[in-house]
């Protein structure tokens, strides 16, 4: 599973850019405020589909989590679309890439 620490845009704090690293989730969790993890689930035809889960070190409300525009770690240009709700104050929304999913 891939983990992506997120870096805020200096011009707009809402835009988050994933950083490609080989860090473990435990390492990232202790050193970064926000990060993505990769999750897989089967689609209707039984093929695995990639999703990204947003995580926060400090507690976030739903409104705080919805304020972010997270860029796709795979294509790097598209903004991820939230497709699943927050699990708790630290395990936030589930996202997918509208561009990568078309391929």
CSV table of N, CA, C and O in Angstrom, one decimal:
chain,number,residue,atom,x,y,z
A,1,UNK,N,0.8,-1.2,0.0
A,1,UNK,CA,0.0,0.0,0.0
A,1,UNK,C,0.9,1.2,0.0
A,1,UNK,O,1.9,1.3,0.7
A,2,UNK,N,0.5,2.2,-0.8
A,2,UNK,CA,1.3,3.5,-0.9
A,2,UNK,C,0.7,4.5,0.1
A,2,UNK,O,-0.5,4.6,0.3
A,3,UNK,N,1.7,5.3,0.6
A,3,UNK,CA,1.3,6.4,1.5
A,3,UNK,C,1.9,7.7,1.0
A,3,UNK,O,3.0,7.7,0.5
A,4,UNK,N,1.1,8.7,1.0
A,4,UNK,CA,1.6,10.0,0.5
A,4,UNK,C,1.4,11.1,1.5
A,4,UNK,O,0.3,11.6,1.8
A,5,UNK,N,2.5,11.7,2.0
A,5,UNK,CA,2.4,12.9,2.8
A,5,UNK,C,1.9,14.0,1.9
A,5,UNK,O,2.2,14.1,0.7
A,6,UNK,N,1.1,14.9,2.5
A,6,UNK,CA,0.6,16.0,1.7
A,6,UNK,C,1.2,17.3,2.1
A,6,UNK,O,1.4,17.6,3.2
A,7,UNK,N,1.6,18.1,1.0
A,7,UNK,CA,2.2,19.4,1.2
A,7,UNK,C,1.2,20.5,0.8
A,7,UNK,O,0.6,20.4,-0.3
A,8,UNK,N,1.0,21.5,1.6
A,8,UNK,CA,0.1,22.6,1.2
A,8,UNK,C,0.7,23.5,0.2
A,8,UNK,O,1.9,23.8,0.2
A,9,UNK,N,-0.1,24.0,-0.7
A,9,UNK,CA,0.3,25.0,-1.7
A,9,UNK,C,0.5,26.3,-0.9
A,9,UNK,O,-0.3,26.7,-0.1
A,10,UNK,N,1.6,27.0,-1.3
A,10,UNK,CA,1.9,28.3,-0.6
A,10,UNK,C,1.0,29.4,-0.9
A,10,UNK,O,0.8,30.3,-0.1
A,11,UNK,N,0.4,29.4,-2.1
A,11,UNK,CA,-0.6,30.4,-2.5
A,11,UNK,C,-2.0,30.2,-1.9
A,11,UNK,O,-2.6,31.1,-1.5
A,12,UNK,N,-2.4,28.9,-1.9
A,12,UNK,CA,-3.7,28.6,-1.5
A,12,UNK,C,-3.6,27.4,-0.5
A,12,UNK,O,-3.3,26.2,-1.0
A,13,UNK,N,-3.8,27.6,0.7
A,13,UNK,CA,-3.7,26.5,1.8
A,13,UNK,C,-4.6,25.3,1.6
A,13,UNK,O,-4.4,24.2,2.1
A,14,UNK,N,-5.7,25.5,0.8
A,14,UNK,CA,-6.6,24.4,0.6
A,14,UNK,C,-6.1,23.4,-0.4
A,14,UNK,O,-6.6,22.2,-0.3
A,15,UNK,N,-5.2,23.7,-1.3
A,15,UNK,CA,-4.7,22.8,-2.3
A,15,UNK,C,-3.6,22.0,-1.7
A,15,UNK,O,-2.6,22.5,-1.2
A,16,UNK,N,-3.7,20.6,-1.7
A,16,UNK,CA,-2.7,19.7,-1.1
A,16,UNK,C,-2.1,18.9,-2.2
A,16,UNK,O,-2.8,18.3,-3.1
A,17,UNK,N,-0.8,18.8,-2.2
A,17,UNK,CA,0.0,18.1,-3.2
A,17,UNK,C,0.6,16.9,-2.6
A,17,UNK,O,1.4,17.0,-1.6
A,18,UNK,N,0.4,15.6,-3.1
A,18,UNK,CA,1.0,14.4,-2.5
A,18,UNK,C,2.5,14.4,-2.9
A,18,UNK,O,2.9,14.7,-4.0
A,19,UNK,N,3.2,13.9,-1.9
A,19,UNK,CA,4.7,13.7,-2.1
A,19,UNK,C,4.9,12.2,-2.3
A,19,UNK,O,4.5,11.4,-1.4
A,20,UNK,N,5.7,11.8,-3.3
A,20,UNK,CA,6.0,10.4,-3.5
A,20,UNK,C,7.2,10.0,-2.6
A,20,UNK,O,8.3,10.6,-2.7
A,21,UNK,N,7.0,9.1,-1.7
A,21,UNK,CA,8.0,8.7,-0.8
A,21,UNK,C,7.9,7.2,-0.5
A,21,UNK,O,6.9,6.6,-0.9
A,22,UNK,N,8.9,6.6,0.1
A,22,UNK,CA,8.8,5.2,0.5
A,22,UNK,C,8.6,5.1,2.0
A,22,UNK,O,8.8,4.0,2.5
A,23,UNK,N,8.2,6.1,2.6
A,23,UNK,CA,7.9,6.1,4.1
A,23,UNK,C,6.8,5.2,4.4
A,23,UNK,O,5.8,5.1,3.7
A,24,UNK,N,6.9,4.6,5.6
A,24,UNK,CA,5.8,3.8,6.1
A,24,UNK,C,4.7,4.7,6.7
A,24,UNK,O,4.9,5.9,6.9
A,25,UNK,N,3.5,4.2,6.8
A,25,UNK,CA,2.4,5.0,7.4
A,25,UNK,C,2.7,5.5,8.8
A,25,UNK,O,2.4,6.6,9.1
A,26,UNK,N,3.3,4.6,9.6
A,26,UNK,CA,3.7,5.0,11.0
A,26,UNK,C,4.6,6.2,11.0
A,26,UNK,O,4.5,7.1,11.8
A,27,UNK,N,5.6,6.2,10.1
A,27,UNK,CA,6.5,7.3,10.0
A,27,UNK,C,5.8,8.6,9.6
A,27,UNK,O,6.0,9.7,10.2
A,28,UNK,N,5.0,8.5,8.5
A,28,UNK,CA,4.2,9.7,8.0
A,28,UNK,C,3.3,10.2,9.1
A,28,UNK,O,3.2,11.4,9.3
A,29,UNK,N,2.6,9.3,9.7
A,29,UNK,CA,1.6,9.7,10.8
A,29,UNK,C,2.2,10.5,11.9
A,29,UNK,O,1.6,11.5,12.3
A,30,UNK,N,3.4,10.3,12.2
A,30,UNK,CA,4.1,11.0,13.3
A,30,UNK,C,4.7,12.3,12.9
A,30,UNK,O,5.1,13.2,13.7
A,31,UNK,N,4.9,12.5,11.5
A,31,UNK,CA,5.6,13.7,11.1
A,31,UNK,C,4.9,14.7,10.2
A,31,UNK,O,5.3,15.8,9.9
A,32,UNK,N,3.7,14.3,9.7
A,32,UNK,CA,3.0,15.1,8.7
A,32,UNK,C,1.6,15.3,9.3
A,32,UNK,O,1.0,14.4,9.9
A,33,UNK,N,1.0,16.5,9.0
A,33,UNK,CA,-0.3,16.8,9.5
A,33,UNK,C,-1.4,16.1,8.7
A,33,UNK,O,-2.4,15.7,9.2
A,34,UNK,N,-1.2,16.0,7.4
A,34,UNK,CA,-2.1,15.3,6.5
A,34,UNK,C,-1.4,14.4,5.6
A,34,UNK,O,-0.3,14.6,5.1
A,35,UNK,N,-2.1,13.2,5.3
A,35,UNK,CA,-1.5,12.3,4.3
A,35,UNK,C,-2.6,11.4,3.7
A,35,UNK,O,-3.7,11.3,4.3
A,36,UNK,N,-2.3,10.8,2.6
A,36,UNK,CA,-3.2,9.9,1.9
A,36,UNK,C,-2.7,8.4,2.1
A,36,UNK,O,-1.4,8.2,2.0
A,37,UNK,N,-3.6,7.5,2.1
A,37,UNK,CA,-3.2,6.1,2.0
A,37,UNK,C,-4.0,5.5,0.8
A,37,UNK,O,-5.1,6.1,0.5
A,38,UNK,N,-3.5,4.5,0.2
A,38,UNK,CA,-4.2,3.9,-0.9
A,38,UNK,C,-5.1,2.7,-0.4
A,38,UNK,O,-4.6,1.9,0.4
A,39,UNK,N,-6.3,2.6,-0.9
A,39,UNK,CA,-7.2,1.5,-0.5
A,39,UNK,C,-7.8,1.0,-1.8
A,39,UNK,O,-8.0,1.7,-2.8
A,40,UNK,N,-8.0,-0.3,-1.9
A,40,UNK,CA,-8.6,-1.0,-3.0
A,40,UNK,C,-9.9,-1.7,-2.7
A,40,UNK,O,-10.0,-2.2,-1.6
A,41,UNK,N,-10.8,-1.6,-3.6
A,41,UNK,CA,-12.1,-2.3,-3.4
A,41,UNK,C,-12.5,-2.8,-4.8
A,41,UNK,O,-12.1,-2.2,-5.8
A,42,UNK,N,-13.3,-3.8,-4.9
A,42,UNK,CA,-13.8,-4.3,-6.1
A,42,UNK,C,-14.9,-3.5,-6.7
A,42,UNK,O,-15.8,-3.0,-5.9
A,43,UNK,N,-14.9,-3.2,-8.0
A,43,UNK,CA,-16.0,-2.5,-8.6
A,43,UNK,C,-17.1,-3.5,-9.0
A,43,UNK,O,-17.1,-4.7,-8.6
A,44,UNK,N,-18.1,-3.1,-9.7
A,44,UNK,CA,-19.3,-3.9,-10.0
A,44,UNK,C,-18.9,-5.1,-10.9
A,44,UNK,O,-19.5,-6.2,-10.8
A,45,UNK,N,-17.8,-5.0,-11.6
A,45,UNK,CA,-17.4,-6.1,-12.5
A,45,UNK,C,-16.4,-7.0,-11.8
A,45,UNK,O,-15.8,-7.9,-12.4
A,46,UNK,N,-16.0,-6.8,-10.5
A,46,UNK,CA,-15.1,-7.6,-9.8
A,46,UNK,C,-13.7,-7.2,-9.9
A,46,UNK,O,-12.8,-7.9,-9.4
A,47,UNK,N,-13.4,-6.1,-10.7
A,47,UNK,CA,-12.0,-5.7,-10.8
A,47,UNK,C,-11.6,-4.8,-9.7
A,47,UNK,O,-12.5,-4.0,-9.2
A,48,UNK,N,-10.4,-4.8,-9.2
A,48,UNK,CA,-10.0,-3.9,-8.1
A,48,UNK,C,-9.9,-2.4,-8.6
A,48,UNK,O,-9.5,-2.1,-9.7
A,49,UNK,N,-10.4,-1.6,-7.7
A,49,UNK,CA,-10.5,-0.1,-8.0
A,49,UNK,C,-9.7,0.6,-6.9
A,49,UNK,O,-9.8,0.3,-5.8
A,50,UNK,N,-8.9,1.6,-7.3
A,50,UNK,CA,-8.0,2.3,-6.4
A,50,UNK,C,-8.8,3.5,-5.8
A,50,UNK,O,-9.4,4.3,-6.6
A,51,UNK,N,-8.7,3.7,-4.5
A,51,UNK,CA,-9.2,4.9,-3.8
A,51,UNK,C,-8.1,5.4,-2.9
A,51,UNK,O,-7.1,4.7,-2.6
A,52,UNK,N,-8.3,6.6,-2.5
A,52,UNK,CA,-7.3,7.2,-1.5
A,52,UNK,C,-8.1,7.7,-0.3
A,52,UNK,O,-9.2,8.3,-0.4
A,53,UNK,N,-7.5,7.4,0.9
A,53,UNK,CA,-8.2,7.9,2.1
A,53,UNK,C,-7.3,9.0,2.7
A,53,UNK,O,-6.1,8.9,2.8
A,54,UNK,N,-8.0,10.1,3.1
A,54,UNK,CA,-7.3,11.2,3.7
A,54,UNK,C,-7.2,11.0,5.2
A,54,UNK,O,-8.2,10.7,5.8
A,55,UNK,N,-6.1,11.3,5.8
A,55,UNK,CA,-5.8,11.1,7.2
A,55,UNK,C,-5.3,12.4,7.8
A,55,UNK,O,-4.5,13.1,7.1
A,56,UNK,N,-5.6,12.7,9.0
A,56,UNK,CA,-5.2,14.0,9.7
A,56,UNK,C,-4.6,13.6,11.1
A,56,UNK,O,-5.2,12.8,11.8
A,57,UNK,N,-3.5,14.3,11.4
A,57,UNK,CA,-2.9,14.1,12.8
A,57,UNK,C,-3.8,14.8,13.8
A,57,UNK,O,-4.1,14.2,14.9
A,58,UNK,N,-4.2,16.0,13.5
A,58,UNK,CA,-5.1,16.7,14.5
A,58,UNK,C,-6.6,16.5,14.1
A,58,UNK,O,-6.9,16.2,12.9
A,59,UNK,N,-7.5,16.5,15.0
A,59,UNK,CA,-8.9,16.2,14.8
A,59,UNK,C,-9.5,17.2,13.8
A,59,UNK,O,-9.2,18.4,13.8
A,60,UNK,N,-10.3,16.7,12.8
A,60,UNK,CA,-10.9,17.5,11.8
A,60,UNK,C,-12.4,17.3,11.9
A,60,UNK,O,-12.9,16.1,12.0
A,61,UNK,N,-13.2,18.3,11.7
A,61,UNK,CA,-14.6,18.2,11.5
A,61,UNK,C,-14.9,17.8,10.0
A,61,UNK,O,-13.9,18.0,9.2
A,62,UNK,N,-16.1,17.5,9.7
A,62,UNK,CA,-16.4,17.2,8.3
A,62,UNK,C,-16.2,18.4,7.5
A,62,UNK,O,-15.6,18.4,6.4
A,63,UNK,N,-16.6,19.6,8.0
A,63,UNK,CA,-16.4,20.8,7.2
A,63,UNK,C,-14.9,21.1,6.9
A,63,UNK,O,-14.6,21.6,5.9
A,64,UNK,N,-14.1,20.9,7.9
A,64,UNK,CA,-12.7,21.1,7.7
A,64,UNK,C,-12.1,20.2,6.7
A,64,UNK,O,-11.3,20.6,5.8
A,65,UNK,N,-12.5,19.0,6.7
A,65,UNK,CA,-12.0,18.0,5.7
A,65,UNK,C,-12.5,18.3,4.3
A,65,UNK,O,-11.8,18.1,3.3
A,66,UNK,N,-13.7,18.8,4.2
A,66,UNK,CA,-14.2,19.1,2.9
A,66,UNK,C,-13.6,20.4,2.2
A,66,UNK,O,-13.7,20.6,1.0
A,67,UNK,N,-12.9,21.2,3.0
A,67,UNK,CA,-12.3,22.4,2.5
A,67,UNK,C,-11.1,22.1,1.6
A,67,UNK,O,-10.7,23.0,0.8
A,68,UNK,N,-10.5,20.9,1.7
A,68,UNK,CA,-9.2,20.6,1.0
A,68,UNK,C,-9.5,20.2,-0.5
A,68,UNK,O,-10.5,19.5,-0.8
A,69,UNK,N,-8.6,20.6,-1.4
A,69,UNK,CA,-8.6,20.2,-2.8
A,69,UNK,C,-7.3,19.3,-2.9
A,69,UNK,O,-6.2,19.9,-2.9
A,70,UNK,N,-7.4,18.0,-2.9
A,70,UNK,CA,-6.3,17.1,-2.9
A,70,UNK,C,-6.0,16.7,-4.4
A,70,UNK,O,-6.9,16.2,-5.1
A,71,UNK,N,-4.8,16.9,-4.8
A,71,UNK,CA,-4.3,16.5,-6.1
A,71,UNK,C,-4.1,15.0,-6.1
A,71,UNK,O,-3.7,14.4,-5.1
A,72,UNK,N,-4.2,14.4,-7.3
A,72,UNK,CA,-4.1,12.9,-7.5
A,72,UNK,C,-2.6,12.6,-7.4
A,72,UNK,O,-1.8,13.1,-8.1
A,73,UNK,N,-2.3,11.6,-6.6
A,73,UNK,CA,-0.9,11.1,-6.5
A,73,UNK,C,-0.4,10.4,-7.8
A,73,UNK,O,0.8,10.3,-8.0
A,74,UNK,N,-1.3,9.8,-8.5
A,74,UNK,CA,-1.0,9.1,-9.7
A,74,UNK,C,-0.7,10.0,-10.9
A,74,UNK,O,0.3,9.9,-11.5
A,75,UNK,N,-1.7,10.8,-11.3
A,75,UNK,CA,-1.6,11.6,-12.5
A,75,UNK,C,-1.0,13.0,-12.1
A,75,UNK,O,-0.4,13.7,-13.0
A,76,UNK,N,-1.2,13.5,-10.9
A,76,UNK,CA,-0.6,14.7,-10.4
A,76,UNK,C,-1.3,16.0,-10.8
A,76,UNK,O,-0.9,17.1,-10.4
A,77,UNK,N,-2.3,15.9,-11.7
A,77,UNK,CA,-2.9,17.1,-12.2
A,77,UNK,C,-4.4,17.2,-11.7
A,77,UNK,O,-4.8,18.3,-11.4
A,78,UNK,N,-5.1,16.1,-11.7
A,78,UNK,CA,-6.5,16.2,-11.4
A,78,UNK,C,-6.7,16.3,-9.9
A,78,UNK,O,-5.9,15.9,-9.1
A,79,UNK,N,-7.8,16.9,-9.5
A,79,UNK,CA,-8.2,17.1,-8.1
A,79,UNK,C,-9.1,15.9,-7.8
A,79,UNK,O,-10.0,15.6,-8.5
A,80,UNK,N,-8.8,15.2,-6.7
A,80,UNK,CA,-9.5,14.0,-6.3
A,80,UNK,C,-10.9,14.4,-5.9
A,80,UNK,O,-11.2,15.5,-5.4
A,81,UNK,N,-11.9,13.5,-6.2
A,81,UNK,CA,-13.3,13.7,-5.9
A,81,UNK,C,-13.6,12.8,-4.7
A,81,UNK,O,-13.3,11.6,-4.7
A,82,UNK,N,-14.3,13.4,-3.7
A,82,UNK,CA,-14.7,12.6,-2.5
A,82,UNK,C,-15.9,11.7,-2.8
A,82,UNK,O,-16.9,12.2,-3.3
A,83,UNK,N,-15.7,10.4,-2.5
A,83,UNK,CA,-16.8,9.5,-2.8
A,83,UNK,C,-17.2,8.7,-1.6
A,83,UNK,O,-18.2,7.9,-1.6
A,84,UNK,N,-16.6,9.0,-0.5
A,84,UNK,CA,-16.9,8.3,0.8
A,84,UNK,C,-16.8,9.2,2.0
A,84,UNK,O,-16.0,10.2,1.9
A,85,UNK,N,-17.5,9.0,3.0
A,85,UNK,CA,-17.6,9.9,4.2
A,85,UNK,C,-16.4,9.6,5.1
A,85,UNK,O,-15.7,8.6,5.0
A,86,UNK,N,-16.3,10.5,6.1
A,86,UNK,CA,-15.3,10.4,7.1
A,86,UNK,C,-15.6,9.3,8.1
A,86,UNK,O,-16.8,9.1,8.4
A,87,UNK,N,-14.6,8.6,8.5
A,87,UNK,CA,-14.9,7.5,9.5
A,87,UNK,C,-14.9,8.0,10.9
A,87,UNK,O,-15.6,7.6,11.8
A,88,UNK,N,-13.9,9.0,11.2
A,88,UNK,CA,-13.8,9.6,12.5
A,88,UNK,C,-13.1,10.9,12.3
A,88,UNK,O,-12.9,11.4,11.2
A,89,UNK,N,-12.6,11.5,13.4
A,89,UNK,CA,-12.0,12.9,13.3
A,89,UNK,C,-10.6,12.8,12.7
A,89,UNK,O,-10.1,13.9,12.3
A,90,UNK,N,-10.0,11.7,12.6
A,90,UNK,CA,-8.6,11.5,12.0
A,90,UNK,C,-8.6,10.8,10.7
A,90,UNK,O,-7.7,11.0,9.9
A,91,UNK,N,-9.6,9.9,10.5
A,91,UNK,CA,-9.7,9.1,9.3
A,91,UNK,C,-10.8,9.8,8.5
A,91,UNK,O,-12.0,9.6,8.7
A,92,UNK,N,-10.4,10.6,7.5
A,92,UNK,CA,-11.3,11.4,6.8
A,92,UNK,C,-11.8,10.8,5.5
A,92,UNK,O,-11.8,9.6,5.4
A,93,UNK,N,-12.3,11.6,4.6
A,93,UNK,CA,-13.0,11.1,3.4
A,93,UNK,C,-12.2,10.1,2.5
A,93,UNK,O,-11.0,10.1,2.5
A,94,UNK,N,-13.0,9.4,1.7
A,94,UNK,CA,-12.5,8.5,0.7
A,94,UNK,C,-12.6,9.2,-0.6
A,94,UNK,O,-13.6,9.7,-1.0
A,95,UNK,N,-11.5,9.1,-1.4
A,95,UNK,CA,-11.4,9.9,-2.7
A,95,UNK,C,-11.1,8.9,-3.9
A,95,UNK,O,-10.4,7.9,-3.7
A,96,UNK,N,-11.5,9.4,-5.1
A,96,UNK,CA,-11.0,8.8,-6.3
A,96,UNK,C,-10.6,9.8,-7.3
A,96,UNK,O,-11.1,11.0,-7.2
A,97,UNK,N,-9.9,9.4,-8.3
A,97,UNK,CA,-9.4,10.4,-9.3
A,97,UNK,C,-10.4,10.3,-10.5
A,97,UNK,O,-10.5,9.2,-11.1
A,98,UNK,N,-11.0,11.4,-10.9
A,98,UNK,CA,-11.9,11.3,-12.1
A,98,UNK,C,-11.2,11.1,-13.4
A,98,UNK,O,-11.8,10.7,-14.4
A,99,UNK,N,-9.9,11.5,-13.5
A,99,UNK,CA,-9.1,11.3,-14.7
A,99,UNK,C,-8.6,9.9,-14.8
A,99,UNK,O,-8.7,9.2,-15.8
A,100,UNK,N,-7.9,9.4,-13.8
A,100,UNK,CA,-7.3,8.1,-13.8
A,100,UNK,C,-8.3,7.0,-13.9
A,100,UNK,O,-8.0,5.9,-14.5
A,101,UNK,N,-9.5,7.2,-13.4
A,101,UNK,CA,-10.6,6.2,-13.5
A,101,UNK,C,-11.1,6.0,-14.9
A,101,UNK,O,-11.8,5.0,-15.2
A,102,UNK,N,-10.9,7.0,-15.8
A,102,UNK,CA,-11.4,6.8,-17.2
A,102,UNK,C,-10.5,5.9,-18.0
A,102,UNK,O,-10.9,5.5,-19.1
A,103,UNK,N,-9.3,5.7,-17.5
A,103,UNK,CA,-8.3,4.9,-18.3
A,103,UNK,C,-8.7,3.4,-18.3
A,103,UNK,O,-9.3,2.9,-17.4
